Short mmCIF file of N, CA and C in Angstrom, two decimals:
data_model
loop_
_atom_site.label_atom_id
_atom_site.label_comp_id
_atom_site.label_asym_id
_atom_site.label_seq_id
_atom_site.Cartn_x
_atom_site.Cartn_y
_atom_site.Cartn_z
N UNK V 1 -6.46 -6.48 -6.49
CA UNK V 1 -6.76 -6.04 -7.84
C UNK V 1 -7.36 -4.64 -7.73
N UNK V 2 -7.19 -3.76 -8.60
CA UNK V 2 -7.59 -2.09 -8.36
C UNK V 2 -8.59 -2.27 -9.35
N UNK V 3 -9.80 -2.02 -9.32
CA UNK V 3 -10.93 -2.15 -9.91
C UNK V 3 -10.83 -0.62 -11.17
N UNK V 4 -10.85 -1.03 -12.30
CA UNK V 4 -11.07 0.08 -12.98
C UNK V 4 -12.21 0.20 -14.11
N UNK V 5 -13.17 -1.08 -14.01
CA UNK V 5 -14.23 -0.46 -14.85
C UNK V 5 -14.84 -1.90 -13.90
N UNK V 6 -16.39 -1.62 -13.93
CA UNK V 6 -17.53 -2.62 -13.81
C UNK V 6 -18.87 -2.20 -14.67
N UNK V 7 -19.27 -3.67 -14.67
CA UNK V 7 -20.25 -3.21 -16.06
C UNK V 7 -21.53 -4.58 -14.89
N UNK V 8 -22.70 -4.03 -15.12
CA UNK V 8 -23.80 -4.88 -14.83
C UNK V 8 -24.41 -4.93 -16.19
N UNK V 9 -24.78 -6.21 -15.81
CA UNK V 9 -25.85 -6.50 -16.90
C UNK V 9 -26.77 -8.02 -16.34
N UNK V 10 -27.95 -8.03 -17.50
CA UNK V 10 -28.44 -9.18 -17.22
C UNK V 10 -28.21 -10.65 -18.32
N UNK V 11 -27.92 -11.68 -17.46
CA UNK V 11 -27.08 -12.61 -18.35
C UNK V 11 -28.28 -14.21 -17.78
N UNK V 12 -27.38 -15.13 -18.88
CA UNK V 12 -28.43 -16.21 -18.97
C UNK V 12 -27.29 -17.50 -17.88
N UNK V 13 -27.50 -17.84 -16.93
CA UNK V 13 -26.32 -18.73 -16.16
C UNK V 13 -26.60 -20.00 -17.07
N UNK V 14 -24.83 -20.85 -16.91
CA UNK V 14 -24.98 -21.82 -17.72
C UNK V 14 -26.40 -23.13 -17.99
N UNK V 15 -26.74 -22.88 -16.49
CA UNK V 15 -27.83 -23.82 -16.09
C UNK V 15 -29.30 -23.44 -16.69
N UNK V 16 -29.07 -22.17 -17.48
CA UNK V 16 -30.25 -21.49 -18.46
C UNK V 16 -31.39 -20.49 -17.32
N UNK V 17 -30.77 -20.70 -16.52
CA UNK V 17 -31.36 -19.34 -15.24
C UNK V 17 -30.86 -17.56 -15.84
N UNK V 18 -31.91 -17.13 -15.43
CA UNK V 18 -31.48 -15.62 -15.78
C UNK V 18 -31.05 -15.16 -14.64
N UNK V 19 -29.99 -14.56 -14.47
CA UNK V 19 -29.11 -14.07 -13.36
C UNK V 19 -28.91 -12.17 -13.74
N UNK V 20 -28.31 -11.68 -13.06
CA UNK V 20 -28.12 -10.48 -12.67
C UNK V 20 -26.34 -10.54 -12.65
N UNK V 21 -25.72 -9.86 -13.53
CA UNK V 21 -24.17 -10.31 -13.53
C UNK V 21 -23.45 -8.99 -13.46
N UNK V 22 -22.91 -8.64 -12.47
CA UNK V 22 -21.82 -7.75 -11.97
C UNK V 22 -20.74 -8.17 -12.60
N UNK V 23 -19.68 -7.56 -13.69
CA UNK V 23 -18.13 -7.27 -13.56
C UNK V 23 -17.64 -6.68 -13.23
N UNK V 24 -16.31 -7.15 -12.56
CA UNK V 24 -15.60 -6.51 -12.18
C UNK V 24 -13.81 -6.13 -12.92
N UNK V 25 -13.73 -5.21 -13.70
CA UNK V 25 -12.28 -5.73 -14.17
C UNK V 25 -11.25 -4.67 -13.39
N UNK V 26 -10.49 -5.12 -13.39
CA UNK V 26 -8.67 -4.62 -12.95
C UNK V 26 -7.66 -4.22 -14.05
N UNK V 27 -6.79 -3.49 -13.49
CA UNK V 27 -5.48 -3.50 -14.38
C UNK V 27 -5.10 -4.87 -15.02
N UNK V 28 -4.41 -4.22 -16.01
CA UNK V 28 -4.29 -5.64 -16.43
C UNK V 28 -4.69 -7.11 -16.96
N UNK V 29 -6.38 -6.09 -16.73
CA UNK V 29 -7.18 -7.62 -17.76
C UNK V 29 -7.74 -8.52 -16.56
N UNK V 30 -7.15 -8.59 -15.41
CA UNK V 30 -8.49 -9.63 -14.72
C UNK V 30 -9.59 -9.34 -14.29
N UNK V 31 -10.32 -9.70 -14.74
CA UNK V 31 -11.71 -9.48 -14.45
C UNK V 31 -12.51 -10.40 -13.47
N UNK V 32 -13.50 -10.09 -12.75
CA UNK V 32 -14.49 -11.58 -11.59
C UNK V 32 -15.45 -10.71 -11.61
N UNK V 33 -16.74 -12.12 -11.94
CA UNK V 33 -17.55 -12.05 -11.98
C UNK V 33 -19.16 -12.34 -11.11
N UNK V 34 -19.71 -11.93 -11.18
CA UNK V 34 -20.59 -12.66 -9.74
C UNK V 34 -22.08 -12.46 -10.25
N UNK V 35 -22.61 -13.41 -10.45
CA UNK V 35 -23.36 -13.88 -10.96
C UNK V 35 -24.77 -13.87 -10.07
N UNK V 36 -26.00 -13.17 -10.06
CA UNK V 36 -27.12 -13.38 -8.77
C UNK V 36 -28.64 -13.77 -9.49
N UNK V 37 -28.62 -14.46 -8.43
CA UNK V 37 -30.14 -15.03 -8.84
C UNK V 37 -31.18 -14.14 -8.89
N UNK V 38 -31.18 -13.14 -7.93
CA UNK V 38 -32.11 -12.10 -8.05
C UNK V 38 -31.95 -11.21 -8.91
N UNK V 39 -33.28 -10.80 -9.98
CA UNK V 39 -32.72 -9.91 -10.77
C UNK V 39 -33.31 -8.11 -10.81
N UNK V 40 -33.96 -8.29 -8.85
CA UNK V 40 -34.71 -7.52 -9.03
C UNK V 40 -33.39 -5.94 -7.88
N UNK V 41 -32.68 -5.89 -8.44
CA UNK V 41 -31.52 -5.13 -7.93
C UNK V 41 -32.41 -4.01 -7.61
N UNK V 42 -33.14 -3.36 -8.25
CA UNK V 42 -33.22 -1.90 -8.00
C UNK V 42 -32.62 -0.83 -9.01
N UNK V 43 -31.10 -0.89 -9.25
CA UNK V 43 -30.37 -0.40 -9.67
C UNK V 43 -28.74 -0.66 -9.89
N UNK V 44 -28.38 -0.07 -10.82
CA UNK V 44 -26.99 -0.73 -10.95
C UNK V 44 -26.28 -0.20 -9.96
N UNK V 45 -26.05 0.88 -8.98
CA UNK V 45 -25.88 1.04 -7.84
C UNK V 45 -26.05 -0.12 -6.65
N UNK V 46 -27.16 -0.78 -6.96
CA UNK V 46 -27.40 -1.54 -5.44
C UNK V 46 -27.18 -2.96 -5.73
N UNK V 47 -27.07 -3.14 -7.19
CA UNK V 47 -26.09 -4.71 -7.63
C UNK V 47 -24.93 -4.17 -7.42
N UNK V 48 -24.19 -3.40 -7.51
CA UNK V 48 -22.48 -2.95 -7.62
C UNK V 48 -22.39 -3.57 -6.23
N UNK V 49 -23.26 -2.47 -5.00
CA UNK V 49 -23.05 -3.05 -3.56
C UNK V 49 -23.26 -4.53 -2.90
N UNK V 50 -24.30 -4.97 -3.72
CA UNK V 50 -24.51 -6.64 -3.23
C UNK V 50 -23.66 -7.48 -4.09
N UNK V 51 -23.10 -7.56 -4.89
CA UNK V 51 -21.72 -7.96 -5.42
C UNK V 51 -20.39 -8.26 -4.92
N UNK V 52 -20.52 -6.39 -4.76
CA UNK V 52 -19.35 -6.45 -3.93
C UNK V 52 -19.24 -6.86 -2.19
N UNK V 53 -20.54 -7.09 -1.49
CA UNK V 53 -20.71 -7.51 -0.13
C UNK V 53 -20.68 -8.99 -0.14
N UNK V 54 -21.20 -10.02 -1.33
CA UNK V 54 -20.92 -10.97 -1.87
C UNK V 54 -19.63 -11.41 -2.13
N UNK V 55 -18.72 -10.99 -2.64
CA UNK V 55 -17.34 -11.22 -3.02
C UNK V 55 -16.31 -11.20 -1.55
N UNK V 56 -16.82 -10.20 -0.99
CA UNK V 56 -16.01 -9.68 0.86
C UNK V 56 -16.35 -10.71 0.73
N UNK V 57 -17.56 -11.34 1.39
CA UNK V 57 -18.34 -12.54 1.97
C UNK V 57 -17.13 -14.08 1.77
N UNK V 58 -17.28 -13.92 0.14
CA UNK V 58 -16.74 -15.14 0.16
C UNK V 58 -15.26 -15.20 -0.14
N UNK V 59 -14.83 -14.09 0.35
CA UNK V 59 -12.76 -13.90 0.10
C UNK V 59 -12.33 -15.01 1.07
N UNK V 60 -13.59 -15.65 2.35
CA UNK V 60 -12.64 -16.35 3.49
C UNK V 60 -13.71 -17.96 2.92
N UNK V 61 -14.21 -18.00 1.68
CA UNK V 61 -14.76 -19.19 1.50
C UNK V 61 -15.46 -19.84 1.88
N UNK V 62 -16.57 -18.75 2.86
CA UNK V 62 -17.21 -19.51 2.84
C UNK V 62 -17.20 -20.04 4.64
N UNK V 63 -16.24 -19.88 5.30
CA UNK V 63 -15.54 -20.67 6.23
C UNK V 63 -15.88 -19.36 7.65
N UNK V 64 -16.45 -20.20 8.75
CA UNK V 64 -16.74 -19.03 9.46
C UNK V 64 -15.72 -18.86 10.53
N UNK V 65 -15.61 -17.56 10.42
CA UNK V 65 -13.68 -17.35 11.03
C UNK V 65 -13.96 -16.82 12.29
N UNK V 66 -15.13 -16.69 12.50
CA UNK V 66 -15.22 -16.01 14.38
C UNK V 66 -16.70 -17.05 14.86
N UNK V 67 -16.92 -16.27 16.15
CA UNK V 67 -18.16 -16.99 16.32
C UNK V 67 -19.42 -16.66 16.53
N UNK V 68 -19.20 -14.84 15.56
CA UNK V 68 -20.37 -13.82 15.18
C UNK V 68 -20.31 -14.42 13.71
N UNK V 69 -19.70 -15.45 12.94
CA UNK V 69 -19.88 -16.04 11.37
C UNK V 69 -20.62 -17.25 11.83
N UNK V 70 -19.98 -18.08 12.94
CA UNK V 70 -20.68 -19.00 13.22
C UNK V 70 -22.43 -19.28 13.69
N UNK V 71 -22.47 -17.92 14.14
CA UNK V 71 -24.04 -18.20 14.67
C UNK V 71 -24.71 -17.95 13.87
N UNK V 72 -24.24 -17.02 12.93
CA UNK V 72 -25.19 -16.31 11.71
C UNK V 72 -26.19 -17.08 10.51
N UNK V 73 -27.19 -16.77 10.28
CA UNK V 73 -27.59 -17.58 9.41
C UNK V 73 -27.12 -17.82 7.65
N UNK V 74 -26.00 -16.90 7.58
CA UNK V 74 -25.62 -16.66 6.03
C UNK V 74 -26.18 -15.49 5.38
N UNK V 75 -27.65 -15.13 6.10
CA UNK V 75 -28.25 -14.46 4.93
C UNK V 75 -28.81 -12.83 5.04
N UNK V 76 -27.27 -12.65 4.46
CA UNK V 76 -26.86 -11.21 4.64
C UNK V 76 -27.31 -9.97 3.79
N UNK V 77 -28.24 -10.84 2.89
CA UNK V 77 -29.01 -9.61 2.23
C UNK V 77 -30.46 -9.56 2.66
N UNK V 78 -30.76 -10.27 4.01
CA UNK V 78 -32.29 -9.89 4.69
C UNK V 78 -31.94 -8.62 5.46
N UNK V 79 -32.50 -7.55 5.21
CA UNK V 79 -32.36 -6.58 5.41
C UNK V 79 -33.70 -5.95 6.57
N UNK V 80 -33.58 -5.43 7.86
CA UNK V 80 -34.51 -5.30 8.83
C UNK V 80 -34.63 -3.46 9.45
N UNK V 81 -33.93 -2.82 7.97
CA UNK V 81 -34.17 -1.57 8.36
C UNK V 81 -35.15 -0.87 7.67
N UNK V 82 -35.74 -0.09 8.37
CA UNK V 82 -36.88 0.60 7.66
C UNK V 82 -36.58 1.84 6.86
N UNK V 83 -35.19 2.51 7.48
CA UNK V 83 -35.11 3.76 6.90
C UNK V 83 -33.88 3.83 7.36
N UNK V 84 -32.74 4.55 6.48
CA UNK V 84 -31.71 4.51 7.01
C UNK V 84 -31.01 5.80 6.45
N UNK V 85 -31.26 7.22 6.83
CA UNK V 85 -30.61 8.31 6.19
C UNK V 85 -30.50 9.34 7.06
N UNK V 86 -29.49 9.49 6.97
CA UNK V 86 -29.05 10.74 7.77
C UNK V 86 -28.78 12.50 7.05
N UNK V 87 -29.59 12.39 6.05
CA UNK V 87 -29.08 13.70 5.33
C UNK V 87 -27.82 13.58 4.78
N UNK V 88 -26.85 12.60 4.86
CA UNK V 88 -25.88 12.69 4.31
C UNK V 88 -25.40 11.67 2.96
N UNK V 89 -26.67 11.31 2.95
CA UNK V 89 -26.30 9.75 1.59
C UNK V 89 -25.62 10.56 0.54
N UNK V 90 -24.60 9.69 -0.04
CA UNK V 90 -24.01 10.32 -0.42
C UNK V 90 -22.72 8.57 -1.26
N UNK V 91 -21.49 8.99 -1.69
CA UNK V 91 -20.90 7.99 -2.03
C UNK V 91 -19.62 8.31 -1.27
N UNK V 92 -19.39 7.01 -0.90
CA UNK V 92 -18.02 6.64 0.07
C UNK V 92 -17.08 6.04 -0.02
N UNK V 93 -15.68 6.27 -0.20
CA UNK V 93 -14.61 5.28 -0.61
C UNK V 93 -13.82 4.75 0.29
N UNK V 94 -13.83 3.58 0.35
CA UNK V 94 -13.42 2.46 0.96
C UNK V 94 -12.14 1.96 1.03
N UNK V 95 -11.11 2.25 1.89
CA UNK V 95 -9.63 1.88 2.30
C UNK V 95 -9.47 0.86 3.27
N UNK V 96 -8.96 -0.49 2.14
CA UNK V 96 -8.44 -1.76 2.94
C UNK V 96 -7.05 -1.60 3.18
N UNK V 97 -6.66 -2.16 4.30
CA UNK V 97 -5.00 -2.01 5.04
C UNK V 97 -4.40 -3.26 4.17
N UNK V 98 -3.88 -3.40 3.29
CA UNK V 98 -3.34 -4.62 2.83
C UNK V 98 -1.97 -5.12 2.93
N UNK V 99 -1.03 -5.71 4.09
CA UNK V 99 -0.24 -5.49 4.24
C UNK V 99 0.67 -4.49 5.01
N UNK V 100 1.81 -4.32 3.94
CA UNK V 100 2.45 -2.70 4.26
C UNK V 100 1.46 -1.71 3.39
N UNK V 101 0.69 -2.04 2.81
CA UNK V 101 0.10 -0.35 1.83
C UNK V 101 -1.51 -0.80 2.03
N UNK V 102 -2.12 -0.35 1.04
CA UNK V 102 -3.83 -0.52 0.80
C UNK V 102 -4.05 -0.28 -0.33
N UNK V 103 -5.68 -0.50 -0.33
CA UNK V 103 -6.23 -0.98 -1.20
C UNK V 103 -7.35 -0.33 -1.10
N UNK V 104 -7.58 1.03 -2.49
CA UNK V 104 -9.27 1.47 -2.45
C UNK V 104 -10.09 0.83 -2.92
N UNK V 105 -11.14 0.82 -2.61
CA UNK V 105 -12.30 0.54 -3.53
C UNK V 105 -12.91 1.48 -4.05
N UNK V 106 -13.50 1.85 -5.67
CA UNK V 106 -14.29 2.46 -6.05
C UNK V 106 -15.77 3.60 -4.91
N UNK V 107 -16.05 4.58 -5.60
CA UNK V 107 -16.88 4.91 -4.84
C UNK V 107 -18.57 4.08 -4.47
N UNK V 108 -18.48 3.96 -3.34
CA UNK V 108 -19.88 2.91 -3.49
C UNK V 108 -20.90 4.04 -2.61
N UNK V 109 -22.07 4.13 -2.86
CA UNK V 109 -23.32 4.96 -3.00
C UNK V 109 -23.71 4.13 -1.55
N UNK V 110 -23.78 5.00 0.06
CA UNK V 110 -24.62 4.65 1.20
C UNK V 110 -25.63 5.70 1.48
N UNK V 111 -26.24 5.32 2.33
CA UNK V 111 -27.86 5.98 2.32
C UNK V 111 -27.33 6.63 3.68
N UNK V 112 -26.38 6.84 4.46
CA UNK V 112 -25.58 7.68 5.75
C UNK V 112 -23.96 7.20 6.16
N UNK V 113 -23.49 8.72 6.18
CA UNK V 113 -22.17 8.18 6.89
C UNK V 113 -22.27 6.80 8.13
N UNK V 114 -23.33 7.17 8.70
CA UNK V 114 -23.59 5.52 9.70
C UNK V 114 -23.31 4.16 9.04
N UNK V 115 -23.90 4.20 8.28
CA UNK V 115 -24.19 3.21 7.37
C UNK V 115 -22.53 2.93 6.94
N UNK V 116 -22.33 4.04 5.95
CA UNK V 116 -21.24 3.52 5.87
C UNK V 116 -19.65 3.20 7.01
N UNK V 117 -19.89 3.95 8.28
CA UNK V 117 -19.15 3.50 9.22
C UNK V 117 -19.72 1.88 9.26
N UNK V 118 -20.52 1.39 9.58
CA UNK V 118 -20.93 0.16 10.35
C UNK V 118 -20.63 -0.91 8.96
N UNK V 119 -20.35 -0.64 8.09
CA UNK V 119 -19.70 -1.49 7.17
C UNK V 119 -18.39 -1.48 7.04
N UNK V 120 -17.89 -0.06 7.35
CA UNK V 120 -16.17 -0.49 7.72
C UNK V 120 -15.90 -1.23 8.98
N UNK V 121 -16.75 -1.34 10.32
CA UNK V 121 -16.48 -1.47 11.04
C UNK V 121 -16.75 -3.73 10.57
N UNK V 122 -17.91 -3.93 9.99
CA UNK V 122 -17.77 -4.95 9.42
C UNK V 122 -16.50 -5.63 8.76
N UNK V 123 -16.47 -4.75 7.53
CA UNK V 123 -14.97 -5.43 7.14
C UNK V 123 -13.52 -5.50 7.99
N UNK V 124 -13.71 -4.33 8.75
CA UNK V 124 -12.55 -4.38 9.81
C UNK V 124 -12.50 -5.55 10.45
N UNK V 125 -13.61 -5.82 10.87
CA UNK V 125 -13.71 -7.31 12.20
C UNK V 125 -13.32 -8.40 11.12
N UNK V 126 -13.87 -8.58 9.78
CA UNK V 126 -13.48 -9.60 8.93
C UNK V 126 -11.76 -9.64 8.67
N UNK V 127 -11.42 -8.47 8.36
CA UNK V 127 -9.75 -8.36 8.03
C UNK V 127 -8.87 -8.87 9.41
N UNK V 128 -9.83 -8.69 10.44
CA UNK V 128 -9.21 -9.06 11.90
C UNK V 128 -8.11 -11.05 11.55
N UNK V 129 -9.21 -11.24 11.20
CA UNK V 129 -8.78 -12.90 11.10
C UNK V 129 -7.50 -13.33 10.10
N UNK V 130 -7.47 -12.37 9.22
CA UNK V 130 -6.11 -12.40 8.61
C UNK V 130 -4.88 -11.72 8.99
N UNK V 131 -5.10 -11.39 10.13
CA UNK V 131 -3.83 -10.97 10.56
C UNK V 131 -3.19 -12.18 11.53
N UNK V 132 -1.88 -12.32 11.42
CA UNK V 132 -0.88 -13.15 12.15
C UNK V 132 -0.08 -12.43 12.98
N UNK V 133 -0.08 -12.99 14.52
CA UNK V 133 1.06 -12.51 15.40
C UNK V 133 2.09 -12.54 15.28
N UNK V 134 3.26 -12.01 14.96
CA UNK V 134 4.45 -12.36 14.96
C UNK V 134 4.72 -12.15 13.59
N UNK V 135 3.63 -11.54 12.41
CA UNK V 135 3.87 -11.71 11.24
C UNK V 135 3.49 -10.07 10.95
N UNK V 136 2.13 -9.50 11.29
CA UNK V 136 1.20 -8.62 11.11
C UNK V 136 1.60 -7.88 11.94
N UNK V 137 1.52 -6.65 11.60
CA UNK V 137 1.33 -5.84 13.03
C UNK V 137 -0.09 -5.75 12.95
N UNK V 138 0.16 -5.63 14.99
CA UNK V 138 -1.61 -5.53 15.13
C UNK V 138 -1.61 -4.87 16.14
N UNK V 139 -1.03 -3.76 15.22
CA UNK V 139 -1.70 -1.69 15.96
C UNK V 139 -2.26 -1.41 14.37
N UNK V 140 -2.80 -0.27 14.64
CA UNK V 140 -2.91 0.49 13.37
C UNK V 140 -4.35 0.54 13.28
N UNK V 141 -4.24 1.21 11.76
CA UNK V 141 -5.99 1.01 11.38
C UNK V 141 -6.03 0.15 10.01
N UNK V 142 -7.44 -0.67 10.29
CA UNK V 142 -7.62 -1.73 9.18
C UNK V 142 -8.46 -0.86 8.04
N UNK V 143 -9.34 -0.50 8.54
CA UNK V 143 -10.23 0.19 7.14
C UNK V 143 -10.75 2.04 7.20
N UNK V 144 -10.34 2.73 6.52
CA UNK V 144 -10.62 3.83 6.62
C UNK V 144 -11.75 4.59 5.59
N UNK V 145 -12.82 4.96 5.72
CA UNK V 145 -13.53 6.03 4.98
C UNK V 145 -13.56 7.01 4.63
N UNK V 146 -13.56 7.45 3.29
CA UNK V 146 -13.33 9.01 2.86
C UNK V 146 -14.72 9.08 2.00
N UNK V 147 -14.67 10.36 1.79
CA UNK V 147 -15.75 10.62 0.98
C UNK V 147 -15.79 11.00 -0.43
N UNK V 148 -16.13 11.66 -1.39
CA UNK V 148 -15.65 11.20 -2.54
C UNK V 148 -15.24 12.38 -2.81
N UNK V 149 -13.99 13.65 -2.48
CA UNK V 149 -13.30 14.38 -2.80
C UNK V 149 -11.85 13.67 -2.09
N UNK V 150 -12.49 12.51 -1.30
CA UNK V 150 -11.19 11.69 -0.58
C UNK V 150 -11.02 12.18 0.81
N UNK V 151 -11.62 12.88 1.27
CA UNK V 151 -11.47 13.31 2.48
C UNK V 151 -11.40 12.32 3.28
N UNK V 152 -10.88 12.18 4.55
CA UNK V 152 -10.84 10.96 5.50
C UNK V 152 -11.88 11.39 6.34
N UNK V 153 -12.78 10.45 6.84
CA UNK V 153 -14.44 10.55 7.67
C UNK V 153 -13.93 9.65 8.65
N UNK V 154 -13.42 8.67 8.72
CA UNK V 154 -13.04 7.98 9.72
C UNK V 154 -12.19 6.89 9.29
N UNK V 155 -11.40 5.62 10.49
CA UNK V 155 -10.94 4.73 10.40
C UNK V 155 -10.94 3.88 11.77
N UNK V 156 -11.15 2.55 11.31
CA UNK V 156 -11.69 2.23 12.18
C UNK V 156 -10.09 0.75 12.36
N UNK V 157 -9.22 1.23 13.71
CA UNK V 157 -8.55 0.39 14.11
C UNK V 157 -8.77 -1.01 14.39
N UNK V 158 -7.55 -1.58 15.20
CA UNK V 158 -7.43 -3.24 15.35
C UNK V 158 -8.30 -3.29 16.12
N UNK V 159 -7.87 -2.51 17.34
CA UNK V 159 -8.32 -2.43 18.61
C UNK V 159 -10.01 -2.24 18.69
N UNK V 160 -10.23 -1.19 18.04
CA UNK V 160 -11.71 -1.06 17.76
C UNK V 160 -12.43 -2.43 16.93
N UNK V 161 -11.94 -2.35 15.86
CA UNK V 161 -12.41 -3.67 15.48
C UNK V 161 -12.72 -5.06 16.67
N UNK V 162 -11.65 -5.09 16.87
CA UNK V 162 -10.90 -6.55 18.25
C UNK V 162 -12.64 -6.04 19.43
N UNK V 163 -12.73 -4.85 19.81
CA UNK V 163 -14.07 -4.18 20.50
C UNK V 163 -14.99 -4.81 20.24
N UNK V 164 -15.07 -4.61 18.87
CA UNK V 164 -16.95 -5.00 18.32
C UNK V 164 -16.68 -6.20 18.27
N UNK V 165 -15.55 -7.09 17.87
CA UNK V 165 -15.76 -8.58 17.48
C UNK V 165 -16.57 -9.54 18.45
N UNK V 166 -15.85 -8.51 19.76
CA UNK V 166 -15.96 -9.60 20.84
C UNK V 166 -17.29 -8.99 21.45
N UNK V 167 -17.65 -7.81 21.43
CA UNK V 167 -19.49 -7.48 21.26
C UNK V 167 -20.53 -8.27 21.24
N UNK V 168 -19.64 -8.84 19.82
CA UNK V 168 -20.96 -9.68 19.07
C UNK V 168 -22.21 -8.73 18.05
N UNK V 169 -22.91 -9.30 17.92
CA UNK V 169 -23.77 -8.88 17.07
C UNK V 169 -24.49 -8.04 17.50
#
């Protein structure tokens, strides 16, 4: 789905909890929604990002597809950095390999090109598991970063990915 508008707001969940509610809509009218218990975001910037790290999260259901998902405790918004900027924060757009073509994502706001490498290099290792031998090719690059005139900053291959998976954490 190509994301062309998102709207935050704060909403009441059916269960009468006040939640924190990210949309997301697409061409064409579909819209998903994601709904958070916390309503203390910060900013509509940093719900857009925990939304959308939420939604990655649960594209594989939930289901832990390596055995850096398996050891993990789930809880991916405890955060153990103190400071994370390189002079370059800035907003970064996000290229998934989907298939034969891809898939951008909107510009999302990181606090360093690091930062935002080590999250492509994340989703890369995640996209790893959906690829099939004999079906997929598995050369190439899975996720690439540009910056927001589109410039390309990096991409981070199979092979590289296939690197860190087997790393570990």
């Amino acid at each position: 789905m190509e994301i062309v508008r998102t709207d935050v707001s704060r909403a009441t969940a059916l269960t009468g909890e006040p939640v924190l509610r990210v949309l997301f809509c697409g061409e064409g009218g579909d819209c998903v929604t994601v709904d958070m218990a916390s309503l203390e975001s910060g900013s509509d910037a940093a719900a857009f990002d925990r939304a959308r790290a939420i939604l990655v999260k649960t594209a594989t259901f939930g289901l832990a597809v390596n055995d850096y998902d398996a050891r993990s405790n789930g809880n991916f918004d405890e955060v153990a950095v103190t400071e994370a900027t390189d002079g370059n924060e800035g907003a970064y757009i996000f290229e998934y390999r989907d298939g034969e073509g891809s898939r951008q994502l909107p510009p999302s706001r990181m606090p360093s090109f690091d930062a935002a490498r080590e999250e492509a290099m994340r989703c890369a290792i995640d996209l790893l598991v959906d690829l099939e031998p004999g079906t997929d090719a598995l050369t190439g690059w899975l996720v690439r970063v540009r910056d927001e005139k589109g410039e390309l900053l990096c991409a981070i291959d199979v092979q590289e990915a296939e690197a860190a998976r087997q790393l570990g954490p």
